[in-house]
Coordinates of C-alpha atoms in Angstrom, one line a residue:
Chain S
Q249 CA 0.5 -0.2 0.3
K250 CA 1.2 3.2 -0.9
E251 CA 1.9 5.4 1.8
V252 CA 0.2 9.1 0.4
E253 CA -2.5 8.2 -2.2
Q254 CA -3.7 11.8 -4.8
N255 CA -6.8 11.3 -7.1
S256 CA -4.6 10.5 -10.6
G257 CA -6.2 13.1 -12.6
P258 CA -5.6 14.4 -14.3
L259 CA -8.0 17.4 -14.1
S260 CA -9.0 19.7 -16.5
V261 CA -11.5 22.3 -15.2
P262 CA -12.1 25.5 -16.8
E263 CA -10.7 29.0 -15.8
G264 CA -12.7 30.9 -12.5
A265 CA -13.9 27.1 -11.1
I266 CA -12.6 25.4 -8.1
A267 CA -9.9 22.5 -8.5
S268 CA -10.1 19.7 -6.1
L269 CA -7.6 17.6 -4.9
N270 CA -7.8 14.8 -2.5
C271 CA -5.0 13.5 -0.4
T272 CA -5.0 10.5 1.4
Y273 CA -1.6 8.8 4.1
S274 CA -1.5 5.3 5.6
D275 CA 0.7 6.7 9.1
R276 CA -1.3 8.2 11.8
G277 CA 1.3 9.3 13.2
S278 CA 2.1 11.6 10.4
Q279 CA 1.6 15.9 12.3
S280 CA 2.7 17.6 8.8
F281 CA 1.1 18.3 5.9
F282 CA 1.7 20.3 3.0
W283 CA 0.6 20.9 -0.8
Y284 CA 3.2 21.7 -3.0
R285 CA 3.6 23.3 -7.1
Q286 CA 5.4 21.4 -9.3
Y287 CA 5.7 23.0 -13.1
S288 CA 7.4 20.8 -15.7
G289 CA 10.6 20.9 -15.4
K290 CA 11.2 22.7 -12.4
S291 CA 11.6 22.0 -8.4
P292 CA 8.1 21.5 -5.8
E293 CA 7.4 24.4 -4.5
L294 CA 5.0 25.1 -1.0
I295 CA 2.0 26.7 -1.5
M296 CA 0.2 25.9 2.0
S297 CA 1.1 23.8 5.4
I298 CA -1.3 22.6 7.5
Y299 CA -0.7 21.2 11.0
S300 CA -3.8 20.7 12.6
N301 CA -8.1 19.1 11.9
G302 CA -10.6 21.5 9.9
D303 CA -9.9 24.3 7.3
K304 CA -7.0 26.6 6.0
E305 CA -6.7 29.3 3.9
D306 CA -4.8 31.5 2.0
G307 CA -5.6 34.0 -0.8
R308 CA -7.7 31.3 -3.6
F309 CA -5.8 28.1 -1.8
T310 CA -7.4 26.6 1.1
A311 CA -6.4 23.3 2.2
Q312 CA -8.8 20.9 5.0
L313 CA -7.1 17.9 7.2
N314 CA -9.0 16.1 8.7
K315 CA -7.1 13.6 11.1
A316 CA -9.6 10.7 12.1
S317 CA -10.0 10.1 8.3
Q318 CA -6.4 10.5 7.4
Y319 CA -7.7 12.5 4.0
V320 CA -5.8 16.1 3.3
S321 CA -7.8 18.5 0.8
L322 CA -6.5 21.8 -1.6
L323 CA -9.3 23.7 -3.4
I324 CA -8.5 26.2 -5.9
R325 CA -10.2 29.0 -6.0
D326 CA -11.7 31.3 -9.0
S327 CA -8.7 29.3 -11.1
Q328 CA -6.8 31.1 -14.0
P329 CA -4.9 28.6 -16.7
S330 CA -0.9 30.1 -14.4
D331 CA -2.3 26.9 -11.7
S332 CA -1.9 24.1 -14.6
A333 CA 1.0 22.2 -13.2
T334 CA 1.1 19.5 -10.7
Y335 CA 0.3 19.7 -7.3
L336 CA 2.6 17.2 -4.7
C337 CA 0.8 16.3 -1.5
A338 CA 3.9 15.4 0.8
V339 CA 3.2 14.3 5.0
S340 CA 5.7 13.7 7.1
P341 CA 5.7 12.1 10.9
D342 CA 8.9 15.1 11.8
D343 CA 8.6 17.7 9.6
Y344 CA 11.6 16.8 8.4
K345 CA 11.7 13.3 6.2
L346 CA 8.0 13.9 3.2
S347 CA 6.7 11.2 1.7
F348 CA 5.5 12.4 -1.4
G349 CA 2.2 11.6 -3.5
A350 CA 2.3 11.0 -7.4
G351 CA 0.6 14.1 -8.1
T352 CA -1.9 15.0 -9.9
T353 CA -2.0 16.7 -12.3
V354 CA -4.6 20.3 -12.9
T355 CA -4.8 21.5 -16.3
V356 CA -6.7 24.8 -16.2
R357 CA -9.0 25.7 -18.7
A358 CA -8.6 29.9 -21.1
Chain X
G20 CA 16.3 34.9 -3.1
A21 CA 16.9 31.8 -3.7
V22 CA 17.6 30.0 0.1
V23 CA 18.5 26.7 -1.5
S24 CA 21.7 26.6 -4.6
Q25 CA 22.4 23.7 -6.4
H26 CA 24.6 23.3 -9.1
P27 CA 24.5 21.6 -12.0
S28 CA 21.0 21.9 -12.9
R29 CA 21.9 20.0 -16.6
V30 CA 24.8 16.9 -16.9
I31 CA 24.7 14.8 -20.6
C32 CA 27.8 12.5 -19.6
K33 CA 28.6 9.5 -20.7
S34 CA 28.7 6.2 -19.6
G35 CA 30.4 5.1 -16.6
T36 CA 30.9 8.5 -15.9
S37 CA 31.1 10.1 -12.1
V38 CA 28.5 12.5 -11.9
K39 CA 28.3 15.8 -8.5
I40 CA 25.2 17.7 -7.7
E41 CA 25.9 20.4 -5.2
C42 CA 23.2 21.8 -3.0
R43 CA 24.3 25.0 -1.0
S44 CA 22.1 26.5 1.7
L45 CA 22.3 30.3 1.5
D46 CA 20.8 31.6 4.6
F47 CA 21.1 29.2 7.4
Q48 CA 23.2 26.4 8.6
A49 CA 22.0 23.6 7.9
T50 CA 23.2 20.1 10.3
T51 CA 21.0 17.9 7.6
M52 CA 20.2 18.1 3.8
F53 CA 18.2 14.8 1.5
W54 CA 18.2 14.7 -1.5
Y55 CA 15.5 13.7 -3.8
R56 CA 14.9 12.0 -7.2
Q57 CA 12.5 12.1 -9.8
F58 CA 11.5 10.5 -12.7
P59 CA 9.5 11.5 -15.5
K60 CA 5.5 11.7 -15.1
Q61 CA 7.0 10.4 -10.5
S62 CA 6.8 11.4 -7.9
L63 CA 9.8 12.3 -5.5
M64 CA 11.4 9.8 -3.4
L65 CA 13.8 10.3 -0.5
M66 CA 17.0 8.7 -1.1
A67 CA 18.9 9.9 1.6
T68 CA 19.3 12.0 4.6
S69 CA 22.9 13.9 4.7
N70 CA 24.2 14.6 8.2
E71 CA 26.6 16.8 8.5
G72 CA 30.3 15.7 9.7
S73 CA 28.1 12.1 9.6
K74 CA 28.0 9.0 7.2
A75 CA 24.5 9.4 5.6
T76 CA 21.5 7.6 5.9
Y77 CA 20.6 6.0 2.7
E78 CA 16.5 4.6 2.4
Q79 CA 16.2 1.0 1.3
G80 CA 16.8 -0.1 -2.0
V81 CA 19.6 3.2 -2.7
E82 CA 22.7 1.9 -3.2
K83 CA 25.2 3.4 -1.0
D84 CA 28.5 2.9 -2.7
K85 CA 26.9 4.2 -5.9
F86 CA 25.1 7.5 -4.4
L87 CA 28.0 9.5 -2.0
I88 CA 27.3 12.4 -0.3
N89 CA 29.3 13.7 1.0
H90 CA 27.9 16.7 3.6
A91 CA 31.3 18.1 4.7
S92 CA 30.3 21.8 5.8
L93 CA 26.8 23.0 7.4
T94 CA 25.8 25.3 4.4
L95 CA 27.2 22.1 1.3
S96 CA 25.6 18.6 1.0
T97 CA 27.5 17.1 -2.5
L98 CA 25.2 14.0 -4.3
T99 CA 27.7 11.9 -6.9
V100 CA 26.8 9.9 -9.1
T101 CA 29.5 7.1 -9.6
S102 CA 29.2 4.6 -12.3
A103 CA 26.1 6.0 -13.6
H104 CA 24.6 4.5 -16.2
P105 CA 21.4 5.1 -18.3
E106 CA 18.8 4.1 -15.8
D107 CA 19.9 6.8 -14.0
S108 CA 18.9 10.0 -15.9
S109 CA 16.0 11.7 -13.0
F110 CA 15.4 14.9 -11.5
Y111 CA 17.5 15.3 -8.7
I112 CA 16.8 17.4 -6.2
C113 CA 17.8 18.2 -2.5
S114 CA 15.9 20.0 0.2
V115 CA 17.3 21.8 3.6
P116 CA 14.6 22.5 6.5
G117 CA 14.3 26.2 8.0
Q118 CA 12.4 27.5 9.9
G119 CA 8.2 28.4 9.1
A120 CA 5.4 29.8 10.2
R121 CA 5.2 28.7 14.0
G122 CA 8.8 27.5 14.5
K123 CA 7.4 24.4 12.3
N124 CA 10.0 23.0 10.3
I125 CA 9.1 23.2 6.4
Q126 CA 11.8 22.1 3.1
Y127 CA 13.6 24.3 0.5
F128 CA 13.6 22.9 -2.3
G129 CA 17.1 24.0 -4.8
A130 CA 16.3 24.0 -9.1
G131 CA 17.3 20.5 -9.1
T132 CA 19.7 18.7 -11.9
R133 CA 18.6 17.1 -14.9
L134 CA 21.1 14.1 -15.4
S135 CA 21.0 12.2 -18.5
V136 CA 22.7 9.4 -18.8
L137 CA 23.7 8.7 -22.7

C-alpha cells in the first residue's frame, strides 16, 4: 500500500472554476501536511502547510485536514491558467522527512 | 531570493562516468539535508538524508556505494553518482529544512539537476 495517495487526474477545469484535489495517507503518526506545486521541469514549491484538523485558507487556496480520516485536500478557487501544474501532497511525521504522493496534474482551460 | 542553490542544473554524461551535484544552503546552516530523485511522470522519492560530519542515511533500495553523499560543512552537501548508467537518468533535487511559520520546519528545495546518461 502506498503511503500517500492522490486522486489520479489529470484534472481539467475551466478558468474561474474550483479545482479540488484529494490526498489520503497511511501513517497515523503523521504530524505535518503540505501541498506543493510543481511546474514541468522545475522543483516543487510550497503553497500550503497544515498541521491541525480543519481548514486553512491562503488567498485562493484552502487546505483541509481530517486526521481521523487520514485525509488532506486542497481547493483552488477562481482557477487561473497559471495554476496549471502538478500538485504534490506530502506528509511528514516530524517536519523533516517527507513522503510524497504521485501528484495530480491540473490543467486550467482559458 | 533563493534559499538553496543547486548546481549544475543539467548534466549530460557518458555511461560509466561519475557526476557530482552540489547543494548549498544560502540563508542558514543545515546539519541535515535531503536528496530526492524524480523519474518522469513520477513523484519525488527520498534517496538519503545527508548529515553534517557523519555518514548519510540511505533509504531502502538506494545503493550507498553508487550514490556517494558528502556533507562536509554546514552549508554544503554533495551527491556523486558513480559510474552512471542510463537508468540513473533522472531529476535529482536536494532540500534543506528551515524555519517556517509557528516554529515548524519546512523544506526548501533546490532547483534540481537533470541528469541524462548516454
